mmCIF file with all atom_site columns, C-alpha atoms and ligand atoms in Angstrom:
data_model
loop_
_atom_site.group_PDB
_atom_site.id
_atom_site.type_symbol
_atom_site.label_atom_id
_atom_site.label_alt_id
_atom_site.label_comp_id
_atom_site.label_asym_id
_atom_site.label_entity_id
_atom_site.label_seq_id
_atom_site.pdbx_PDB_ins_code
_atom_site.Cartn_x
_atom_site.Cartn_y
_atom_site.Cartn_z
_atom_site.occupancy
_atom_site.B_iso_or_equiv
_atom_site.pdbx_formal_charge
_atom_site.auth_seq_id
_atom_site.auth_comp_id
_atom_site.auth_asym_id
_atom_site.auth_atom_id
_atom_site.pdbx_PDB_model_num
ATOM   1   C  CA  . MET A 1 1   ? 0.000   0.000  0.000   1.00 86.00 ? 30  MET A CA  1
ATOM   2   C  CA  . ASP A 1 2   ? 2.896   2.380  0.649   1.00 93.00 ? 31  ASP A CA  1
ATOM   3   C  CA  . ASP A 1 3   ? 3.781   2.251  -3.044  1.00 96.00 ? 32  ASP A CA  1
ATOM   4   C  CA  . VAL A 1 4   ? 0.323   3.321  -4.126  1.00 98.00 ? 33  VAL A CA  1
ATOM   5   C  CA  . PHE A 1 5   ? 0.261   6.054  -1.499  1.00 98.00 ? 34  PHE A CA  1
ATOM   6   C  CA  . LYS A 1 6   ? 3.551   7.346  -2.873  1.00 98.00 ? 35  LYS A CA  1
ATOM   7   C  CA  . LYS A 1 7   ? 2.055   7.200  -6.356  1.00 98.00 ? 36  LYS A CA  1
ATOM   8   C  CA  . ILE A 1 8   ? -0.990  9.296  -5.476  1.00 98.00 ? 37  ILE A CA  1
ATOM   9   C  CA  . ARG A 1 9   ? 1.259   11.865 -3.804  1.00 98.00 ? 38  ARG A CA  1
ATOM   10  C  CA  . LEU A 1 10  ? 3.221   12.194 -7.058  1.00 98.00 ? 39  LEU A CA  1
ATOM   11  C  CA  . VAL A 1 11  ? 0.060   12.207 -9.172  1.00 98.00 ? 40  VAL A CA  1
ATOM   12  C  CA  . SER A 1 12  ? -1.413  15.010 -7.031  1.00 98.00 ? 41  SER A CA  1
ATOM   13  C  CA  . MET A 1 13  ? 1.644   17.128 -7.822  1.00 98.00 ? 42  MET A CA  1
ATOM   14  C  CA  . GLU A 1 14  ? 1.219   16.460 -11.559 1.00 98.00 ? 43  GLU A CA  1
ATOM   15  C  CA  . ALA A 1 15  ? -2.507  17.239 -11.390 1.00 98.00 ? 44  ALA A CA  1
ATOM   16  C  CA  . ARG A 1 16  ? -1.668  20.833 -10.451 1.00 98.00 ? 45  ARG A CA  1
ATOM   17  C  CA  . ASN A 1 17  ? -0.715  21.303 -14.115 1.00 98.00 ? 46  ASN A CA  1
ATOM   18  C  CA  . TYR A 1 18  ? -4.397  21.034 -15.074 1.00 98.00 ? 47  TYR A CA  1
ATOM   19  C  CA  . SER A 1 19  ? -5.576  23.667 -12.614 1.00 98.00 ? 48  SER A CA  1
ATOM   20  C  CA  . TYR A 1 20  ? -7.613  26.545 -14.017 1.00 98.00 ? 49  TYR A CA  1
ATOM   21  C  CA  . CYS A 1 21  ? -6.730  29.339 -11.610 1.00 98.00 ? 50  CYS A CA  1
ATOM   22  C  CA  . PRO A 1 22  ? -6.513  32.683 -13.461 1.00 98.00 ? 51  PRO A CA  1
ATOM   23  C  CA  . TYR A 1 23  ? -7.833  34.621 -10.445 1.00 98.00 ? 52  TYR A CA  1
ATOM   24  C  CA  . SER A 1 24  ? -5.951  33.254 -7.468  1.00 98.00 ? 53  SER A CA  1
ATOM   25  C  CA  . GLY A 1 25  ? -2.850  32.022 -9.270  1.00 98.00 ? 54  GLY A CA  1
ATOM   26  C  CA  . TYR A 1 26  ? -2.894  29.165 -6.761  1.00 98.00 ? 55  TYR A CA  1
ATOM   27  C  CA  . SER A 1 27  ? -2.968  25.730 -8.381  1.00 98.00 ? 56  SER A CA  1
ATOM   28  C  CA  . VAL A 1 28  ? -4.126  22.645 -6.538  1.00 98.00 ? 57  VAL A CA  1
ATOM   29  C  CA  . GLY A 1 29  ? -4.041  19.020 -7.615  1.00 98.00 ? 58  GLY A CA  1
ATOM   30  C  CA  . ALA A 1 30  ? -5.685  16.036 -6.001  1.00 98.00 ? 59  ALA A CA  1
ATOM   31  C  CA  . ALA A 1 31  ? -5.354  12.301 -6.570  1.00 98.00 ? 60  ALA A CA  1
ATOM   32  C  CA  . LEU A 1 32  ? -8.124  10.159 -5.122  1.00 98.00 ? 61  LEU A CA  1
ATOM   33  C  CA  . LEU A 1 33  ? -7.504  6.467  -4.571  1.00 98.00 ? 62  LEU A CA  1
ATOM   34  C  CA  . CYS A 1 34  ? -10.660 4.387  -4.991  1.00 98.00 ? 63  CYS A CA  1
ATOM   35  C  CA  . GLU A 1 35  ? -11.071 1.043  -3.227  1.00 98.00 ? 64  GLU A CA  1
ATOM   36  C  CA  . SER A 1 36  ? -11.180 -0.479 -6.718  1.00 98.00 ? 65  SER A CA  1
ATOM   37  C  CA  . GLY A 1 37  ? -7.569  0.619  -7.133  1.00 98.00 ? 66  GLY A CA  1
ATOM   38  C  CA  . ARG A 1 38  ? -8.423  3.337  -9.620  1.00 98.00 ? 67  ARG A CA  1
ATOM   39  C  CA  . ILE A 1 39  ? -6.854  6.770  -9.181  1.00 98.00 ? 68  ILE A CA  1
ATOM   40  C  CA  . VAL A 1 40  ? -9.043  9.748  -10.104 1.00 98.00 ? 69  VAL A CA  1
ATOM   41  C  CA  . VAL A 1 41  ? -7.401  13.161 -10.397 1.00 98.00 ? 70  VAL A CA  1
ATOM   42  C  CA  . GLY A 1 42  ? -8.831  16.619 -9.896  1.00 98.00 ? 71  GLY A CA  1
ATOM   43  C  CA  . SER A 1 43  ? -7.679  20.193 -10.016 1.00 98.00 ? 72  SER A CA  1
ATOM   44  C  CA  . ASN A 1 44  ? -9.159  23.456 -8.814  1.00 98.00 ? 73  ASN A CA  1
ATOM   45  C  CA  . ILE A 1 45  ? -11.334 25.138 -11.414 1.00 98.00 ? 74  ILE A CA  1
ATOM   46  C  CA  . GLU A 1 46  ? -11.987 28.818 -10.842 1.00 98.00 ? 75  GLU A CA  1
ATOM   47  C  CA  . ASN A 1 47  ? -14.711 31.012 -12.269 1.00 98.00 ? 76  ASN A CA  1
ATOM   48  C  CA  . ALA A 1 48  ? -15.187 34.734 -12.923 1.00 98.00 ? 77  ALA A CA  1
ATOM   49  C  CA  . SER A 1 49  ? -18.200 34.395 -10.636 1.00 98.00 ? 78  SER A CA  1
ATOM   50  C  CA  . TYR A 1 50  ? -15.976 33.377 -7.750  1.00 97.00 ? 79  TYR A CA  1
ATOM   51  C  CA  . SER A 1 51  ? -18.528 31.301 -5.856  1.00 96.00 ? 80  SER A CA  1
ATOM   52  C  CA  . ALA A 1 52  ? -18.786 28.944 -8.846  1.00 98.00 ? 81  ALA A CA  1
ATOM   53  C  CA  . THR A 1 53  ? -15.191 27.867 -8.214  1.00 98.00 ? 82  THR A CA  1
ATOM   54  C  CA  . VAL A 1 54  ? -14.628 24.249 -7.223  1.00 98.00 ? 83  VAL A CA  1
ATOM   55  C  CA  . CYS A 1 55  ? -11.679 22.762 -5.365  1.00 98.00 ? 84  CYS A CA  1
ATOM   56  C  CA  . ALA A 1 56  ? -9.414  20.008 -6.662  1.00 98.00 ? 85  ALA A CA  1
ATOM   57  C  CA  . GLU A 1 57  ? -10.618 17.539 -4.041  1.00 98.00 ? 86  GLU A CA  1
ATOM   58  C  CA  . ARG A 1 58  ? -14.287 17.947 -4.921  1.00 98.00 ? 87  ARG A CA  1
ATOM   59  C  CA  . THR A 1 59  ? -13.478 17.769 -8.627  1.00 98.00 ? 88  THR A CA  1
ATOM   60  C  CA  . ALA A 1 60  ? -11.875 14.380 -8.005  1.00 98.00 ? 89  ALA A CA  1
ATOM   61  C  CA  . PHE A 1 61  ? -14.690 13.125 -5.773  1.00 98.00 ? 90  PHE A CA  1
ATOM   62  C  CA  . PHE A 1 62  ? -17.474 14.204 -8.110  1.00 98.00 ? 91  PHE A CA  1
ATOM   63  C  CA  . LYS A 1 63  ? -15.708 12.753 -11.140 1.00 98.00 ? 92  LYS A CA  1
ATOM   64  C  CA  . ALA A 1 64  ? -15.227 9.440  -9.325  1.00 98.00 ? 93  ALA A CA  1
ATOM   65  C  CA  . VAL A 1 65  ? -18.748 9.191  -7.918  1.00 98.00 ? 94  VAL A CA  1
ATOM   66  C  CA  . SER A 1 66  ? -20.301 10.130 -11.254 1.00 98.00 ? 95  SER A CA  1
ATOM   67  C  CA  . GLU A 1 67  ? -18.350 7.280  -12.826 1.00 98.00 ? 96  GLU A CA  1
ATOM   68  C  CA  . GLY A 1 68  ? -19.527 4.661  -10.357 1.00 98.00 ? 97  GLY A CA  1
ATOM   69  C  CA  . GLU A 1 69  ? -16.920 4.808  -7.606  1.00 98.00 ? 98  GLU A CA  1
ATOM   70  C  CA  . LYS A 1 70  ? -18.378 5.067  -4.104  1.00 97.00 ? 99  LYS A CA  1
ATOM   71  C  CA  . LYS A 1 71  ? -15.645 3.747  -1.817  1.00 98.00 ? 100 LYS A CA  1
ATOM   72  C  CA  . PHE A 1 72  ? -12.324 5.419  -1.270  1.00 98.00 ? 101 PHE A CA  1
ATOM   73  C  CA  . THR A 1 73  ? -9.061  4.667  0.489   1.00 98.00 ? 102 THR A CA  1
ATOM   74  C  CA  . ALA A 1 74  ? -7.054  7.893  0.406   1.00 98.00 ? 103 ALA A CA  1
ATOM   75  C  CA  . ILE A 1 75  ? -6.538  11.271 -1.231  1.00 98.00 ? 104 ILE A CA  1
ATOM   76  C  CA  . ALA A 1 76  ? -3.371  13.260 -1.835  1.00 98.00 ? 105 ALA A CA  1
ATOM   77  C  CA  . ILE A 1 77  ? -3.483  17.039 -2.213  1.00 98.00 ? 106 ILE A CA  1
ATOM   78  C  CA  . SER A 1 78  ? -0.779  19.403 -3.488  1.00 98.00 ? 107 SER A CA  1
ATOM   79  C  CA  . GLY A 1 79  ? -1.006  23.151 -3.901  1.00 98.00 ? 108 GLY A CA  1
ATOM   80  C  CA  . GLY A 1 80  ? 1.019   26.269 -4.420  1.00 98.00 ? 109 GLY A CA  1
ATOM   81  C  CA  . PRO A 1 81  ? 1.630   29.238 -6.696  1.00 98.00 ? 110 PRO A CA  1
ATOM   82  C  CA  . LYS A 1 82  ? 0.829   28.352 -10.299 1.00 97.00 ? 111 LYS A CA  1
ATOM   83  C  CA  . ASP A 1 83  ? 3.766   26.987 -12.313 1.00 95.00 ? 112 ASP A CA  1
ATOM   84  C  CA  . MET A 1 84  ? 5.955   26.836 -9.215  1.00 96.00 ? 113 MET A CA  1
ATOM   85  C  CA  . GLU A 1 85  ? 6.790   24.147 -6.702  1.00 94.00 ? 114 GLU A CA  1
ATOM   86  C  CA  . SER A 1 86  ? 4.625   24.024 -3.609  1.00 94.00 ? 115 SER A CA  1
ATOM   87  C  CA  . ASP A 1 87  ? 5.699   26.494 -0.966  1.00 91.00 ? 116 ASP A CA  1
ATOM   88  C  CA  . GLY A 1 88  ? 3.639   24.939 1.794   1.00 96.00 ? 117 GLY A CA  1
ATOM   89  C  CA  . TYR A 1 89  ? 0.807   22.594 2.587   1.00 98.00 ? 118 TYR A CA  1
ATOM   90  C  CA  . ALA A 1 90  ? -2.608  22.980 0.956   1.00 98.00 ? 119 ALA A CA  1
ATOM   91  C  CA  . TYR A 1 91  ? -4.990  21.566 3.522   1.00 98.00 ? 120 TYR A CA  1
ATOM   92  C  CA  . PRO A 1 92  ? -8.485  20.697 2.315   1.00 98.00 ? 121 PRO A CA  1
ATOM   93  C  CA  . CYS A 1 93  ? -11.111 23.370 2.958   1.00 98.00 ? 122 CYS A CA  1
ATOM   94  C  CA  . GLY A 1 94  ? -14.090 22.726 5.174   1.00 98.00 ? 123 GLY A CA  1
ATOM   95  C  CA  . ILE A 1 95  ? -16.470 22.040 2.311   1.00 98.00 ? 124 ILE A CA  1
ATOM   96  C  CA  . CYS A 1 96  ? -14.162 19.393 0.854   1.00 98.00 ? 125 CYS A CA  1
ATOM   97  C  CA  . ARG A 1 97  ? -13.751 17.760 4.253   1.00 98.00 ? 126 ARG A CA  1
ATOM   98  C  CA  . GLN A 1 98  ? -17.533 17.498 4.471   1.00 98.00 ? 127 GLN A CA  1
ATOM   99  C  CA  . VAL A 1 99  ? -17.704 15.922 0.994   1.00 98.00 ? 128 VAL A CA  1
ATOM   100 C  CA  . MET A 1 100 ? -15.099 13.379 2.100   1.00 98.00 ? 129 MET A CA  1
ATOM   101 C  CA  . ARG A 1 101 ? -17.251 12.648 5.138   1.00 98.00 ? 130 ARG A CA  1
ATOM   102 C  CA  . GLU A 1 102 ? -20.161 11.675 2.905   1.00 98.00 ? 131 GLU A CA  1
ATOM   103 C  CA  . PHE A 1 103 ? -18.245 8.881  1.215   1.00 97.00 ? 132 PHE A CA  1
ATOM   104 C  CA  . CYS A 1 104 ? -15.338 7.920  3.459   1.00 98.00 ? 133 CYS A CA  1
ATOM   105 C  CA  . ASP A 1 105 ? -14.765 6.073  6.700   1.00 96.00 ? 134 ASP A CA  1
ATOM   106 C  CA  . GLU A 1 106 ? -13.568 8.591  9.269   1.00 96.00 ? 135 GLU A CA  1
ATOM   107 C  CA  . GLU A 1 107 ? -11.356 6.035  10.990  1.00 97.00 ? 136 GLU A CA  1
ATOM   108 C  CA  . ASN A 1 108 ? -9.584  4.766  7.880   1.00 98.00 ? 137 ASN A CA  1
ATOM   109 C  CA  . PHE A 1 109 ? -9.644  7.296  5.056   1.00 98.00 ? 138 PHE A CA  1
ATOM   110 C  CA  . LYS A 1 110 ? -6.172  8.794  4.694   1.00 98.00 ? 139 LYS A CA  1
ATOM   111 C  CA  . ILE A 1 111 ? -5.460  12.364 3.633   1.00 98.00 ? 140 ILE A CA  1
ATOM   112 C  CA  . PHE A 1 112 ? -1.961  13.167 2.428   1.00 98.00 ? 141 PHE A CA  1
ATOM   113 C  CA  . VAL A 1 113 ? -1.129  16.860 2.227   1.00 98.00 ? 142 VAL A CA  1
ATOM   114 C  CA  . VAL A 1 114 ? 1.885   17.063 -0.039  1.00 98.00 ? 143 VAL A CA  1
ATOM   115 C  CA  . LYS A 1 115 ? 4.589   19.690 -0.332  1.00 98.00 ? 144 LYS A CA  1
ATOM   116 C  CA  . SER A 1 116 ? 7.098   17.672 -2.348  1.00 97.00 ? 145 SER A CA  1
ATOM   117 C  CA  . GLU A 1 117 ? 7.989   14.099 -3.133  1.00 94.00 ? 146 GLU A CA  1
ATOM   118 C  CA  . ASP A 1 118 ? 9.549   13.663 0.280   1.00 95.00 ? 147 ASP A CA  1
ATOM   119 C  CA  . GLU A 1 119 ? 7.686   16.246 2.323   1.00 98.00 ? 148 GLU A CA  1
ATOM   120 C  CA  . TYR A 1 120 ? 4.102   15.444 3.230   1.00 98.00 ? 149 TYR A CA  1
ATOM   121 C  CA  . GLU A 1 121 ? 1.761   15.151 6.163   1.00 98.00 ? 150 GLU A CA  1
ATOM   122 C  CA  . GLU A 1 122 ? -0.643  12.277 6.721   1.00 98.00 ? 151 GLU A CA  1
ATOM   123 C  CA  . TYR A 1 123 ? -3.984  12.450 8.502   1.00 98.00 ? 152 TYR A CA  1
ATOM   124 C  CA  . LEU A 1 124 ? -7.127  10.435 8.953   1.00 98.00 ? 153 LEU A CA  1
ATOM   125 C  CA  . LEU A 1 125 ? -10.421 12.090 8.094   1.00 98.00 ? 154 LEU A CA  1
ATOM   126 C  CA  . LYS A 1 126 ? -11.398 12.048 11.781  1.00 98.00 ? 155 LYS A CA  1
ATOM   127 C  CA  . ASP A 1 127 ? -8.311  14.185 12.523  1.00 98.00 ? 156 ASP A CA  1
ATOM   128 C  CA  . LEU A 1 128 ? -9.314  16.924 10.084  1.00 98.00 ? 157 LEU A CA  1
ATOM   129 C  CA  . LEU A 1 129 ? -13.077 16.779 10.652  1.00 98.00 ? 158 LEU A CA  1
ATOM   130 C  CA  . PRO A 1 130 ? -13.738 15.822 14.262  1.00 97.00 ? 159 PRO A CA  1
ATOM   131 C  CA  . LYS A 1 131 ? -17.253 15.625 15.670  1.00 96.00 ? 160 LYS A CA  1
ATOM   132 C  CA  . SER A 1 132 ? -18.745 15.719 12.210  1.00 96.00 ? 161 SER A CA  1
ATOM   133 C  CA  . PHE A 1 133 ? -22.239 15.434 10.830  1.00 96.00 ? 162 PHE A CA  1
ATOM   134 C  CA  . GLY A 1 134 ? -22.620 12.637 8.318   1.00 95.00 ? 163 GLY A CA  1
ATOM   135 C  CA  . PRO A 1 135 ? -24.908 10.107 6.693   1.00 94.00 ? 164 PRO A CA  1
ATOM   136 C  CA  . ASN A 1 136 ? -25.239 8.133  9.931   1.00 93.00 ? 165 ASN A CA  1
ATOM   137 C  CA  . ASN A 1 137 ? -26.995 11.102 11.538  1.00 94.00 ? 166 ASN A CA  1
ATOM   138 C  CA  . LEU A 1 138 ? -29.865 10.664 9.102   1.00 94.00 ? 167 LEU A CA  1
ATOM   139 C  CA  . GLN A 1 139 ? -30.207 6.891  9.295   1.00 90.00 ? 168 GLN A CA  1
ATOM   140 C  CA  . ASN A 1 140 ? -33.181 6.896  11.618  1.00 84.00 ? 169 ASN A CA  1
ATOM   141 C  CA  . THR A 1 141 ? -35.162 9.737  10.149  1.00 83.00 ? 170 THR A CA  1
ATOM   142 C  CA  . SER A 1 142 ? -38.368 9.032  8.343   1.00 70.00 ? 171 SER A CA  1
ATOM   143 C  CA  . LYS A 1 143 ? -38.233 9.691  4.629   1.00 67.00 ? 172 LYS A CA  1
ATOM   144 C  CA  . LYS A 1 144 ? -41.628 10.996 3.632   1.00 58.00 ? 173 LYS A CA  1
HETATM 145 ZN ZN1 . LIG B 2 .   ? -12.095 22.589 -0.880  1.00 60.05 ? 19  LIG B ZN1 1
#
């Protein structure tokens, strides 16, 4: 598994090349590892109407789910000034953490925040989104 984790960290760095970030100049790449073994990439896609912007992580999740993937093992995220090496760690925003919560096991889903090939931080979803609201909260509600 360590080999595939290393691979998604590298792929997340490459995915930054596909970022569309003319407004912030901050490119982000994500590589999402599905339980099937498939790796789905995403990049941030900005918009002149700023609120229509979507993050790299959600791009990857929505691509994967729309193509039939529903179970995930890990995600790697890299970010920094466009066309430059990362200058720090691009942690997932709150909205992306909540999207992860919808599909991922809090205790097992790994999040790698990548600065370079050898510099990265590793978290579990429960570390980055403690005391969260998720699908289990709605299990016992009546659906009318
Ligand atoms: Zn986000």
